[in-house]
Every structure is written in C-alpha cells, then in structure tokens.
PDB file of C-alpha atoms in Angstrom:
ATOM      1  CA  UNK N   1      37.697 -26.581  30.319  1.00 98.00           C
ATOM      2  CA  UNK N   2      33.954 -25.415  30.326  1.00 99.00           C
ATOM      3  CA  UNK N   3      33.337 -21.923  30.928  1.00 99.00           C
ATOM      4  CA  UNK N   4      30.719 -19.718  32.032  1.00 99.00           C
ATOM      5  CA  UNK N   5      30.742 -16.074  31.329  1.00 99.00           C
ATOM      6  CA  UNK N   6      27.781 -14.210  33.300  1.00 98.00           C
ATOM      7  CA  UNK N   7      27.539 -10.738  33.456  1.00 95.00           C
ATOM      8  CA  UNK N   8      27.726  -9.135  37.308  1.00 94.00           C
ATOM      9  CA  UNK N   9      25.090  -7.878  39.332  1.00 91.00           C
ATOM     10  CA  UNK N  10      24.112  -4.486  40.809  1.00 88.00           C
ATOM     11  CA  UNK N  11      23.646  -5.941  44.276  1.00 90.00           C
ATOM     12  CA  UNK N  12      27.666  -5.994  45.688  1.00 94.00           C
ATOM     13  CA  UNK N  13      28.918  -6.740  49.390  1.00 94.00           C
ATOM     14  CA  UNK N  14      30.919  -3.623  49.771  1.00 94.00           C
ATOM     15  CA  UNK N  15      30.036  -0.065  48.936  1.00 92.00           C
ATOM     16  CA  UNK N  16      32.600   1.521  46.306  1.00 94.00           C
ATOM     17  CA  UNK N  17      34.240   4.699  47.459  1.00 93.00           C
ATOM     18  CA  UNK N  18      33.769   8.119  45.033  1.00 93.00           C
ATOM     19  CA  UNK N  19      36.554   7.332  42.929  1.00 93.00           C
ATOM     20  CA  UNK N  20      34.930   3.885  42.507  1.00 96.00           C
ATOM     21  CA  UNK N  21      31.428   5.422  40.629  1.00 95.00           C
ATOM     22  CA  UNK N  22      30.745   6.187  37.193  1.00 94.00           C
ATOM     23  CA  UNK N  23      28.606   9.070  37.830  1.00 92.00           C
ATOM     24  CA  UNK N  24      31.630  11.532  39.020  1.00 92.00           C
ATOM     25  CA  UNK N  25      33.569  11.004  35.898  1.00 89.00           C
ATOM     26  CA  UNK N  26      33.332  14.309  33.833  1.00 76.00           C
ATOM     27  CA  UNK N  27      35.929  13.699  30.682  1.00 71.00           C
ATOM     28  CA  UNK N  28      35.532  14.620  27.244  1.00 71.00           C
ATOM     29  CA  UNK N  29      37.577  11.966  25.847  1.00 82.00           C
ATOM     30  CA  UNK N  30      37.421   8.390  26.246  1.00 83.00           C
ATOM     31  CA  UNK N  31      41.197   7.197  26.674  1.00 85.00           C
ATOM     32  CA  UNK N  32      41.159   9.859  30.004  1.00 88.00           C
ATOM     33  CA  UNK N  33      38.329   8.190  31.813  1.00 91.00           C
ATOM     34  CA  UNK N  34      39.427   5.080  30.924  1.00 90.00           C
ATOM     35  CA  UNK N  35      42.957   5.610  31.962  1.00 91.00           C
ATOM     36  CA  UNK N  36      41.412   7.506  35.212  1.00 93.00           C
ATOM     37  CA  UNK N  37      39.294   4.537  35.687  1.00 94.00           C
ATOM     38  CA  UNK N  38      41.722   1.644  36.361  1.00 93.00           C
ATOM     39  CA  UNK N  39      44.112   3.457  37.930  1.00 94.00           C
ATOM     40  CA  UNK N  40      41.377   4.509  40.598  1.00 95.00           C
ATOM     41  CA  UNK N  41      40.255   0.750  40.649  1.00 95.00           C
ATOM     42  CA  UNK N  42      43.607  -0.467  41.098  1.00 93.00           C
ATOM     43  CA  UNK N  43      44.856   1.447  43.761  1.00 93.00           C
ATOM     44  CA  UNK N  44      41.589   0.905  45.841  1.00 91.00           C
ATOM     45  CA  UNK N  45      42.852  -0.773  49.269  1.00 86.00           C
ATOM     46  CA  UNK N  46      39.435  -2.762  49.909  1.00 89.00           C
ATOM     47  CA  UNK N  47      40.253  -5.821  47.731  1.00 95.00           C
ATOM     48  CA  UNK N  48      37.802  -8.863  47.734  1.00 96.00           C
ATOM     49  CA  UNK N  49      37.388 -11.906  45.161  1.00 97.00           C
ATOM     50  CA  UNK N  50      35.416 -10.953  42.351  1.00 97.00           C
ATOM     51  CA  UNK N  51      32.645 -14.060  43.212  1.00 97.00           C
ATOM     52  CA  UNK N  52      32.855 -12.868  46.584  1.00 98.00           C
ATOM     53  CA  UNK N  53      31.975  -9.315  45.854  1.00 97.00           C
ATOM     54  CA  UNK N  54      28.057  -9.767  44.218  1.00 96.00           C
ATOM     55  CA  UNK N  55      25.125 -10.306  46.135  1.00 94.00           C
ATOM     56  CA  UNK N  56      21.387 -11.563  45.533  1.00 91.00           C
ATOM     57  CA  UNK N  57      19.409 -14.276  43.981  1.00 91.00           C
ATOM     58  CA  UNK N  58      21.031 -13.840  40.472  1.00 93.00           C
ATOM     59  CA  UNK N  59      24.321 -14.501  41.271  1.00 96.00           C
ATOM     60  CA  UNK N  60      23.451 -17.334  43.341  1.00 96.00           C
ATOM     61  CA  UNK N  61      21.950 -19.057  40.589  1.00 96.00           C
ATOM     62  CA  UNK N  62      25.447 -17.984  38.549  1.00 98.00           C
ATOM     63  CA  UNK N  63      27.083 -19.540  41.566  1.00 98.00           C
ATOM     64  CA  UNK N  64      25.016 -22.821  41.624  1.00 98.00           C
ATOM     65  CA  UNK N  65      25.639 -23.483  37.728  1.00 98.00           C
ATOM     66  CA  UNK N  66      29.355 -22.972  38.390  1.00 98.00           C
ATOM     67  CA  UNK N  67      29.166 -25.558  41.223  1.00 98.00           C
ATOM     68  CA  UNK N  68      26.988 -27.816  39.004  1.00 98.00           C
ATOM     69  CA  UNK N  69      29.069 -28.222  35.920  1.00 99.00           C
ATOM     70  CA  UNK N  70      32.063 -28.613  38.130  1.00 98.00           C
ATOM     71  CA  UNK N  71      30.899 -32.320  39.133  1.00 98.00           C
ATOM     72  CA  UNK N  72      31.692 -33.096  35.306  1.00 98.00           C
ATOM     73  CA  UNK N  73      33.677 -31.064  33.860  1.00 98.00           C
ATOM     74  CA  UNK N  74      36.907 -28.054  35.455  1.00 98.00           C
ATOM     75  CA  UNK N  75      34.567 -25.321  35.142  1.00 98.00           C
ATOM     76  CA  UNK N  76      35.778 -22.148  34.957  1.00 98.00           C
ATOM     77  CA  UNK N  77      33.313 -18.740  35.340  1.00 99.00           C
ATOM     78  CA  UNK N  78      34.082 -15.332  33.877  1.00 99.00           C
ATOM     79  CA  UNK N  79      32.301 -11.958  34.874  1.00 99.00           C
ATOM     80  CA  UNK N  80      31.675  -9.822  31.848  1.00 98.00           C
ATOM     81  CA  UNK N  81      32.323  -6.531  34.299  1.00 97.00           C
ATOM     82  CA  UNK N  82      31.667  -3.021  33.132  1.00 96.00           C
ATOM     83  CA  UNK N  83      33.973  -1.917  35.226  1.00 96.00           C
ATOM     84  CA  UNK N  84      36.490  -4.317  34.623  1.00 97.00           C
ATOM     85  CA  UNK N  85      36.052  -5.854  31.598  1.00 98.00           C
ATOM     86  CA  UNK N  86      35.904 -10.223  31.421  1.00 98.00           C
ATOM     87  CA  UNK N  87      37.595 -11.074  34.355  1.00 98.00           C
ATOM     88  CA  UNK N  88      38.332 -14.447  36.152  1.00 98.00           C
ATOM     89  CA  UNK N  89      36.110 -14.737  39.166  1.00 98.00           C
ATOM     90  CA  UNK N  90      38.700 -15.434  41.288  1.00 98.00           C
ATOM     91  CA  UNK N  91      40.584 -12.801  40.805  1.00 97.00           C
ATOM     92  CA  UNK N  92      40.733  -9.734  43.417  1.00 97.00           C
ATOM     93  CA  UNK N  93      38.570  -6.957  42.331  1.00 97.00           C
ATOM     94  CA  UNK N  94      37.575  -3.388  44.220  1.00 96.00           C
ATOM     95  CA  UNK N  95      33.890  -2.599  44.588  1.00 97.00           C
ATOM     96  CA  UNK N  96      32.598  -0.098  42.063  1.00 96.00           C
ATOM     97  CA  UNK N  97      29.562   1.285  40.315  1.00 96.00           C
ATOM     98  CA  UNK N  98      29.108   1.558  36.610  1.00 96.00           C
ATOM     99  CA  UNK N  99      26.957  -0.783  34.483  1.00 94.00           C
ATOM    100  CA  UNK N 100      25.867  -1.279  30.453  1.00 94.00           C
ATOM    101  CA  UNK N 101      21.945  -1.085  32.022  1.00 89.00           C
ATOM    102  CA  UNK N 102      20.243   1.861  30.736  1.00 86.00           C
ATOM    103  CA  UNK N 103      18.605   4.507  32.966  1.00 83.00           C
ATOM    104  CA  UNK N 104      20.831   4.204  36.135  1.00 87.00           C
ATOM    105  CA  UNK N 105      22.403   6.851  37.091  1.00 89.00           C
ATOM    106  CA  UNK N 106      25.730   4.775  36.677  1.00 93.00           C
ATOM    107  CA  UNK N 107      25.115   3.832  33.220  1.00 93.00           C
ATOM    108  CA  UNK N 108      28.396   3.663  30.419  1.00 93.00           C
ATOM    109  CA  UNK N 109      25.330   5.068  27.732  1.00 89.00           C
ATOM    110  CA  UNK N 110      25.160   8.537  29.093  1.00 82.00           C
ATOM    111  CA  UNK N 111      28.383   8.914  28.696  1.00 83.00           C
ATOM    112  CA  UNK N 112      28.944   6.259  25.449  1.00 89.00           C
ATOM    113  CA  UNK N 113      28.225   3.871  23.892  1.00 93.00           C
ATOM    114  CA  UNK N 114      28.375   0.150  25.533  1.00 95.00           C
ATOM    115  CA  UNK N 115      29.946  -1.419  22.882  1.00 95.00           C
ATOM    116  CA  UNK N 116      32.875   1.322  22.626  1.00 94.00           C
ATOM    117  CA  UNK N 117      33.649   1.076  26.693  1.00 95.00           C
ATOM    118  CA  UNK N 118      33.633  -2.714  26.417  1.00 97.00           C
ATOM    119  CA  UNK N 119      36.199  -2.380  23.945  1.00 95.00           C
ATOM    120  CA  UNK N 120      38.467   0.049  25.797  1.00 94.00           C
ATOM    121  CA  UNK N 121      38.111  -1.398  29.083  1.00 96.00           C
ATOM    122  CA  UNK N 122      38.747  -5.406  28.502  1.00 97.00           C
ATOM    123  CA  UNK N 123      41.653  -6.831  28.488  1.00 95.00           C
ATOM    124  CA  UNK N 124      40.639 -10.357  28.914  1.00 97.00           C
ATOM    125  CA  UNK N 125      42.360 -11.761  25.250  1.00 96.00           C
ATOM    126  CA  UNK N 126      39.716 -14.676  23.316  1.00 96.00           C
ATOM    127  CA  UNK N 127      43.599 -16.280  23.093  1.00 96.00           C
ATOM    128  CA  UNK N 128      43.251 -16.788  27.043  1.00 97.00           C
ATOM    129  CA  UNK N 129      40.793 -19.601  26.562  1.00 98.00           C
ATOM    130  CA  UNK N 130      42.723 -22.848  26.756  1.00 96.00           C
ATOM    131  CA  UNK N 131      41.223 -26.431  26.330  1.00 97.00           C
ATOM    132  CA  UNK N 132      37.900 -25.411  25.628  1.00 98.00           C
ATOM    133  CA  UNK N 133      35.321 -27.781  26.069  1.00 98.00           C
ATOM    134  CA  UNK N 134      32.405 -25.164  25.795  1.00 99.00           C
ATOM    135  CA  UNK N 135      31.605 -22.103  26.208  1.00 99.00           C
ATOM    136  CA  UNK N 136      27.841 -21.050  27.949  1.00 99.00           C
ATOM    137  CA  UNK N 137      27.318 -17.379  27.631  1.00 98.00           C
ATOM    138  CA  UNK N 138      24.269 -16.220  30.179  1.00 98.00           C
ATOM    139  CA  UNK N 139      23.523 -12.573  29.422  1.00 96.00           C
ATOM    140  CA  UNK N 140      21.402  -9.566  30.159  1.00 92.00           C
ATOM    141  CA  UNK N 141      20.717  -7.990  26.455  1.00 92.00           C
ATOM    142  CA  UNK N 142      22.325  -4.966  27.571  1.00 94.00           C
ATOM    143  CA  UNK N 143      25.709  -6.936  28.459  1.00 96.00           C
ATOM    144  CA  UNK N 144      25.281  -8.694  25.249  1.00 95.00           C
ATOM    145  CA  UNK N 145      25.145  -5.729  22.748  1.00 95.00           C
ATOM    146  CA  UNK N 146      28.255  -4.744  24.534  1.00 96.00           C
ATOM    147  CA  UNK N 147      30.275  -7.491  24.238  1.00 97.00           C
ATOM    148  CA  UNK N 148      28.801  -8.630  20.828  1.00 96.00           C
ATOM    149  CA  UNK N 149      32.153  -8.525  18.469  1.00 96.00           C
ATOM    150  CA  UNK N 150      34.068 -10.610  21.450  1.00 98.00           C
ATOM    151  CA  UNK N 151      31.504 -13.005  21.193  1.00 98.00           C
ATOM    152  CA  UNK N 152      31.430 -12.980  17.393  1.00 97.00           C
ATOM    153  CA  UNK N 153      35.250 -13.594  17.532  1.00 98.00           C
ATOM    154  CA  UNK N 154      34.976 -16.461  19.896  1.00 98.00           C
ATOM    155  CA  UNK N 155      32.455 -18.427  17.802  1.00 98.00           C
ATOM    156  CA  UNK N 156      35.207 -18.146  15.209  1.00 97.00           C
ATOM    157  CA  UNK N 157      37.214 -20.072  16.729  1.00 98.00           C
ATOM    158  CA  UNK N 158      35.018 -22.237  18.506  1.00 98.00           C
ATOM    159  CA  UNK N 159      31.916 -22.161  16.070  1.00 97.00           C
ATOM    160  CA  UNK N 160      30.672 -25.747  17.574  1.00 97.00           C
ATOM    161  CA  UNK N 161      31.536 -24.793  21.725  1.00 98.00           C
ATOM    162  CA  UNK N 162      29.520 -21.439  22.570  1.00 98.00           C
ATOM    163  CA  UNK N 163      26.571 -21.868  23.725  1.00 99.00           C
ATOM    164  CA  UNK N 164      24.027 -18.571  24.513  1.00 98.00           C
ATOM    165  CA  UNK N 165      21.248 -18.932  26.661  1.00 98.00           C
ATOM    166  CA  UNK N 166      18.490 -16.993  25.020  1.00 96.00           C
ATOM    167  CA  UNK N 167      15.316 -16.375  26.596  1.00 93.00           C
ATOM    168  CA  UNK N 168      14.439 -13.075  24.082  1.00 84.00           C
ATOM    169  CA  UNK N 169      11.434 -13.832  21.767  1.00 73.00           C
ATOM    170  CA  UNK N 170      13.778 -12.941  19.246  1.00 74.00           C
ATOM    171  CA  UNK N 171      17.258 -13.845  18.793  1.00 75.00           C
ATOM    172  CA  UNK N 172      20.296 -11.971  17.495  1.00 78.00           C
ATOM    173  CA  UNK N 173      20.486 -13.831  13.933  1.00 79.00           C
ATOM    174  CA  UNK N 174      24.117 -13.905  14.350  1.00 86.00           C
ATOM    175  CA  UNK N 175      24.104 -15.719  16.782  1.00 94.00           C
ATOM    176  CA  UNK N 176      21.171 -18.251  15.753  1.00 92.00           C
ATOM    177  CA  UNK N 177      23.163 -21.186  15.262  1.00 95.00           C
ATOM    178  CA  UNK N 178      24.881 -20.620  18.604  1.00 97.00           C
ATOM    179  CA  UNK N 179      21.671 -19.915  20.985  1.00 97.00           C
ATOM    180  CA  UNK N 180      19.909 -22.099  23.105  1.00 98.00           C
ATOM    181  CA  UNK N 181      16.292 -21.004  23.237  1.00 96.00           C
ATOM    182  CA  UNK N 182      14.042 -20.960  26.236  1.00 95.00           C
ATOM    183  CA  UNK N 183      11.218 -18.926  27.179  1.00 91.00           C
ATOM    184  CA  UNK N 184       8.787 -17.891  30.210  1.00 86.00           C
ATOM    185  CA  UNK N 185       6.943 -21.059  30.549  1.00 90.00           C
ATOM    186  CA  UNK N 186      10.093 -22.235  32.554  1.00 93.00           C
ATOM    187  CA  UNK N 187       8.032 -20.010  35.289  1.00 88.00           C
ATOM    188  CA  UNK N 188       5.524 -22.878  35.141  1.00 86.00           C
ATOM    189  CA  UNK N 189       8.007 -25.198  36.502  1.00 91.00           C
ATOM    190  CA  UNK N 190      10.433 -22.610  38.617  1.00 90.00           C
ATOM    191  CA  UNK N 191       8.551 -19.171  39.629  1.00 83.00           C
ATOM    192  CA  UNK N 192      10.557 -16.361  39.541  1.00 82.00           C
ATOM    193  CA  UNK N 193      10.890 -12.424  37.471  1.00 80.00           C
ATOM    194  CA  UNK N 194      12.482 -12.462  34.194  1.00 81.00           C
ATOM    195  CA  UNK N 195      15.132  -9.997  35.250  1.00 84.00           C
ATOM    196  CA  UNK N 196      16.901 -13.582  36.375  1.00 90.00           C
ATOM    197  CA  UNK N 197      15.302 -16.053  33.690  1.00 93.00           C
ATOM    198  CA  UNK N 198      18.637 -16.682  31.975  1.00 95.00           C
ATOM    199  CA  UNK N 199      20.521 -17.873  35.070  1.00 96.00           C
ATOM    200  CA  UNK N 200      17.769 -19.825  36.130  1.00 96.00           C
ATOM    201  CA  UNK N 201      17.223 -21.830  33.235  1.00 97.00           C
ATOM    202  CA  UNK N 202      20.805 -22.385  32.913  1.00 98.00           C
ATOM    203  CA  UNK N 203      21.183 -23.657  36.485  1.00 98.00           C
ATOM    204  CA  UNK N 204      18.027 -26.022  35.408  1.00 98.00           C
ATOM    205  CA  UNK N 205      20.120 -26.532  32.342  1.00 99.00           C
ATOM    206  CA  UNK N 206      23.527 -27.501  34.050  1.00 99.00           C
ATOM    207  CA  UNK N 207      21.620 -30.169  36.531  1.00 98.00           C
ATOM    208  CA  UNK N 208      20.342 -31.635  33.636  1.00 99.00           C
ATOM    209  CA  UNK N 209      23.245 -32.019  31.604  1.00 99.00           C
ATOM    210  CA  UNK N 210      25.412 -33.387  34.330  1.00 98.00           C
ATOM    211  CA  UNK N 211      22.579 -35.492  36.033  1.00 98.00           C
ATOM    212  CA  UNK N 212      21.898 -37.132  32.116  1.00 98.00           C
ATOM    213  CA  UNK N 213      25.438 -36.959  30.780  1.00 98.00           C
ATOM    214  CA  UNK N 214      23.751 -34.563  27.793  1.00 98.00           C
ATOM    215  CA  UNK N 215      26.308 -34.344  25.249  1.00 98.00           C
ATOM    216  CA  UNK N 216      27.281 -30.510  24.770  1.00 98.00           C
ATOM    217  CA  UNK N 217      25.742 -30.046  20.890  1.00 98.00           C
ATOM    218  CA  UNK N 218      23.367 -27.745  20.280  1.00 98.00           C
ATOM    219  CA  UNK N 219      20.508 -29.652  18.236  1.00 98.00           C
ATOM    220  CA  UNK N 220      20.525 -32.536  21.112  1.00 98.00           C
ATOM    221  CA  UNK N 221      20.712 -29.767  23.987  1.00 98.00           C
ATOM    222  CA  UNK N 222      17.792 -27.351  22.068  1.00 98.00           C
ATOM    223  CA  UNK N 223      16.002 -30.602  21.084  1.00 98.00           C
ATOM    224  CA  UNK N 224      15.725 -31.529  25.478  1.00 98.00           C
ATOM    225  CA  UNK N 225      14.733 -27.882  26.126  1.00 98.00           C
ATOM    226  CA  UNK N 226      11.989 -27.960  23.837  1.00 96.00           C
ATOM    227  CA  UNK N 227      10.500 -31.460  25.022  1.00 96.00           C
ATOM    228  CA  UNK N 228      10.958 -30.013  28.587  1.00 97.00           C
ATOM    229  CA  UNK N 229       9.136 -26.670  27.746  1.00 95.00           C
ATOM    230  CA  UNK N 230       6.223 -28.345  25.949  1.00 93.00           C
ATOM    231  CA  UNK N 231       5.714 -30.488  28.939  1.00 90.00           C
ATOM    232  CA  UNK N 232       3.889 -26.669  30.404  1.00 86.00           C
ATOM    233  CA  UNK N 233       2.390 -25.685  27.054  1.00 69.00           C
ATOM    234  CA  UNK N 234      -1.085 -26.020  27.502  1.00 52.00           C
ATOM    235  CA  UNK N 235      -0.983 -25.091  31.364  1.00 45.00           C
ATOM    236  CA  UNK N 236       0.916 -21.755  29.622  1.00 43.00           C
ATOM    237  CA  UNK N 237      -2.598 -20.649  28.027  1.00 41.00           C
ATOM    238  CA  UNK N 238      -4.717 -20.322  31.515  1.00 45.00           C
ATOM    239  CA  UNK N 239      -4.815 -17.598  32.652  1.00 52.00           C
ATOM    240  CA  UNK N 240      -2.088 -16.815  35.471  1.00 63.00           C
ATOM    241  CA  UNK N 241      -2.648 -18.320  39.185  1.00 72.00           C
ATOM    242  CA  UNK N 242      -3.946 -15.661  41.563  1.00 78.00           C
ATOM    243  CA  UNK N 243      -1.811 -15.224  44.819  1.00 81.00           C
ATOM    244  CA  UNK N 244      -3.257 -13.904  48.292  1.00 83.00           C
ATOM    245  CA  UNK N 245      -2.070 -10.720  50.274  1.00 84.00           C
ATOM    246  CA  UNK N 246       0.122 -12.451  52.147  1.00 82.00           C
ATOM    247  CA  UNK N 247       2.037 -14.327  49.424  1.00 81.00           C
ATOM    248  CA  UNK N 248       1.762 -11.346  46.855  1.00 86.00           C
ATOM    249  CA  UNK N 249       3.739  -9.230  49.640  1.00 84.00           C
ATOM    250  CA  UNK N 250       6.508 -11.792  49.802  1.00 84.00           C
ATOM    251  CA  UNK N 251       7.031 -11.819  45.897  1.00 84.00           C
ATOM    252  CA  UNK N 252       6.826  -7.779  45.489  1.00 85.00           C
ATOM    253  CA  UNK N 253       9.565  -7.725  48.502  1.00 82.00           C
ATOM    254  CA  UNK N 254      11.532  -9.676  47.013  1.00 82.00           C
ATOM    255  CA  UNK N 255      10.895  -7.487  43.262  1.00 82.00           C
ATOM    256  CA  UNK N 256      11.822  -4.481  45.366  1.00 80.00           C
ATOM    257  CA  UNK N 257      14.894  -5.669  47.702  1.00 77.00           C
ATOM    258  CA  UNK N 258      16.711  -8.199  45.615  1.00 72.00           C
ATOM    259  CA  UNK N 259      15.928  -6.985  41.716  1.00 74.00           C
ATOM    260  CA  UNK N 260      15.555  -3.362  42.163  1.00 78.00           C
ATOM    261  CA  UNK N 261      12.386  -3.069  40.576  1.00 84.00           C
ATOM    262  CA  UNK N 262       9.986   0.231  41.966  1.00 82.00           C
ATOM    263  CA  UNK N 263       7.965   0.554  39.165  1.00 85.00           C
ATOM    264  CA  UNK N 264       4.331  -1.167  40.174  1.00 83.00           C
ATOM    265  CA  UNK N 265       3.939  -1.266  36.447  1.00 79.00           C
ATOM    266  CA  UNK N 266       6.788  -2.915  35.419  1.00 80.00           C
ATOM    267  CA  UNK N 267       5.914  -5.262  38.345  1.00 83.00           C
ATOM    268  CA  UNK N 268       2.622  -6.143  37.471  1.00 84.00           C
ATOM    269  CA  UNK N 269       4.367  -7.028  34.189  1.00 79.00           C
ATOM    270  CA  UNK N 270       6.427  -9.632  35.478  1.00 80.00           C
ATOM    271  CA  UNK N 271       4.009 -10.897  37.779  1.00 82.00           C
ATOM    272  CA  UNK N 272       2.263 -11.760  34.701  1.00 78.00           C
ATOM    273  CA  UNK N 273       4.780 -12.818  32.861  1.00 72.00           C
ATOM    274  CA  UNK N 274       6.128 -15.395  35.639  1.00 76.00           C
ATOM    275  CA  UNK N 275       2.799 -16.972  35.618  1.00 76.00           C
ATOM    276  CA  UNK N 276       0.513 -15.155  37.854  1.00 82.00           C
ATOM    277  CA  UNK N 277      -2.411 -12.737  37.453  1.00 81.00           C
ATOM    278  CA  UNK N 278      -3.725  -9.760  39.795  1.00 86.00           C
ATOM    279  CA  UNK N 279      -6.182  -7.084  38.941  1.00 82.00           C
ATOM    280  CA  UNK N 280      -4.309  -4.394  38.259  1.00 79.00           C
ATOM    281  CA  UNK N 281      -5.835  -1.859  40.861  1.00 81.00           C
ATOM    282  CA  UNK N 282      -4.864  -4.142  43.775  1.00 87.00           C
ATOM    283  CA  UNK N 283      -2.094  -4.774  42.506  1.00 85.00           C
ATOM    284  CA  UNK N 284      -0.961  -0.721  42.466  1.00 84.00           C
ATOM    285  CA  UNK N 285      -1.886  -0.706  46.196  1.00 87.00           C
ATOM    286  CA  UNK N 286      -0.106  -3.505  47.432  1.00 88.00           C
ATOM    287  CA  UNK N 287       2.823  -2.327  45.802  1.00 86.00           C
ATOM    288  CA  UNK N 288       2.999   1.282  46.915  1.00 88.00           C
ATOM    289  CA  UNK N 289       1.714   0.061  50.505  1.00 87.00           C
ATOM    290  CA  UNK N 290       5.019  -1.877  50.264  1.00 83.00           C
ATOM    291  CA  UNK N 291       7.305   0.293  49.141  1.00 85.00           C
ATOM    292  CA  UNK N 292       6.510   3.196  51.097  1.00 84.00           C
ATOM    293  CA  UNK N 293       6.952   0.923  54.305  1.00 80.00           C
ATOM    294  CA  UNK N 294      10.337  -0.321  52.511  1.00 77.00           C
ATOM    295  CA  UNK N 295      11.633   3.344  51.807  1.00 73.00           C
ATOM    296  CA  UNK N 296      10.855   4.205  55.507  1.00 71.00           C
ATOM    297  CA  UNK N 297      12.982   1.752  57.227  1.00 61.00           C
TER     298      UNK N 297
END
C-alpha cells in the first residue's frame, strides 16, 4: 500500500456550526476541550466524506496525486486534521474550524501548543499502516512541527519507505535522510504561490514516477528531481517575467479567493518568488483596487 498523508485545507464545502469552531472554546485544561471537542464533532448531523469536504486548488492537486499513484500502486491518502487528528479520507467527517496555522483566529497556538493538541487529539495508531510500500508525507511546516514525533516513529519502522516532500531552504535534520528536496524554480516549469508548492511538485512527482516506473528510493528519486530542477537553473537568475493588468488581476484573484492571502506585501512576495516581477508601487494598487472590489461583493 502507498500512502499519502496531506494536511487539510482552510477552504471546506460546508460551513461548521458554533460548536464546530475553535475560537468559542474557553477551557483551562486540555483533556476538557478535547473531550468537549469530539463529542461536539461527533454528534454533528451534517456528515460528508472527509475528501469530499475541502475545497480549492490545493486539495485538488492532493486529489490528482492520489488518483496518479493509484494507476500503479492501491494508494491510500490520509488527512493530518487538526480537528480530527490522521484520518482516512474516506471516512465521514463534520465540517469544523481549527487549524495548526498561526495567526487565524482558529489557531490550536493561542490556546497551545501544536504539537501537544496533535498528541491529544489523534487516534490514528502508526500500527494501522499495513503493507506499506511507501509513505509520501506533503506538509505545510506548521502541520509538520505538529505531527513531528508521529513522523519520527514511523521512520522507525519504515526508515527506507517515508518519503517528505521538502520545499524549505532548510530541512529538519531529522528528517534529512527521509526528505525529498525541491525548491521554487519548479515555478519555472508550473506557475503557481508557494502556499501550494509541496502538492504541486508532488503531483509533478507522482506523474513521473508512474509514467517512468521510478523505483521508490530516495537517492534515485532526489537524484531525477535535481536533473529536472537544473534543467531551469540559469533561466532562475533573470530577473522575474513581467505580467500585464489584465493577467496580474487574474493571479492576485486567485491569491485572494483560493489561498487567502490579503496582505499586498506578502503577495508581492510570492509573485516574486513564483517567477515574476512587478514594481512594487503598482503592484500595491492593483492589489487594493482588487480587494476592495472583492470585499464589496
């Protein structure tokens, strides 16, 4: 069996109910709101499968690798859930809102730490993992820090199968011998923010590996992702293509509606980072233009 574990998104289907978001949970202790928790998650009546449930071009990637892999191998894909815990993404789940990303006003870290909610909410055993054939671990840093002594427990036993799709300029060195490195000049060849890097690149990664019949070690997988990259590396030094109005506008709608980002700065950022350049003065305008217009409707 081949497994993916992806963390969820913040874009879901259906809206949770009160009961259903972090931000009215007012306990002292930890084993309360935790016990308060799933019991309001469980008897929510508005039951959907947990793939079904998230939204937006992140997950669709997620989706796509799942569908991928599954031409060569059973593929099975986990959701590393903040609300939930790893859970199988069939199984039937209720909407909610709480999440290991900092500054949101459902965020675990207000309340605690990540890493100590991850480890009173999941129930999802490393002993449930039968037949494992590998084990690709896609990631938000966030959702990794959480979850880091599960992972560290399943490279134990699988030391050889777990594979983490890195795309940091620095890697946990724990988990060195277990990442697979890429970095932003995938943008070159597939333009898009780095808020969804990781589940692009393994998407790429999952085609590739299926389509060449890639054996699943990490020195021949790292050694094809570095011959790939280096295909871009001197186009990587010029300085970033310049977009019009009208195609700028598309990309900062889609910053804004599908990744959540209203920060022009943190934009511009990306924008950079994927590959493209814009003065940063027109760049500011275009994107509060936008956003007021976005806020109004």
């Amino acid at each position: 069996m081949l497994y993916i574990i992806s963390n969820c998104t913040n874009g879901k289907k259906l809206l949770p109910n009160k009961c259903n978001l972090f931000r009215n949970y007012r306990h002292n202790i930890i084993e309360n709101v935790i016990l308060d928790w799933r019991t309001n998650l469980k008897n929510s009546s508005n039951k959907i499968k947990a793939k079904d449930l998230y939204k937006g071009v992140t997950w669709k990637a997620i989706l796509d690798c799942e569908k991928e892999f599954n031409i060569k191998f059973p593929t099975k894909l986990l959701i590393a859930s903040a609300g939930y815990g790893l859970i199988d993404s069939e199984k039937m789940i209720s909407s909610y809102g709480i999440t290991f990303s900092r500054n949101q006003l459902d965020s675990v870290n207000k309340y605690c730490l990540n890493k100590i909610w991850w480890n009173n909410i999941n129930e999802f055993s490393v002993n449930e993992f039968k037949n494992v054939s590998a084990i690709f671990i896609c990631l938000s840093k966030e959702y990794l820090d959480a979850t880091n002594n599960y992972i560290e427990k399943l490279i134990q036993i699988y030391p050889d199968k777990v594979f983490i799709i890195n795309v940091a300029k620095k890697c946990d060195l724990k988990f060195r011998k277990n990442s697979l490195n890429f970095d932003s000049r995938f943008n070159l060849y597939e333009p898009g923010t780095l808020i969804n890097l990781s589940q692009r690149v393994l998407r790429w990664l999952s085609k590739e590996i299926v389509k060449n019949d890639l054996k699943l070690d990490h020195n021949i997988l790292q050694e094809y992702i570095n011959n790939f990259l280096n295909k871009f590396e001197n186009v990587y030094t010029k300085k970033g293509k310049k977009l019009e109005d009208t195609d700028l506008k598309i990309m900062l709608n889609n910053f804004m509606l599908k990744e959540n980002i209203l920060s022009a700065s943190k934009g511009l950022t990306l924008l950079r980072k994927s590959g493209f350049s814009c003065e940063q003065k027109r760049f500011h305008n275009l994107f509060n233009n936008l956003k007021k217009e976005i806020l109004k409707k």
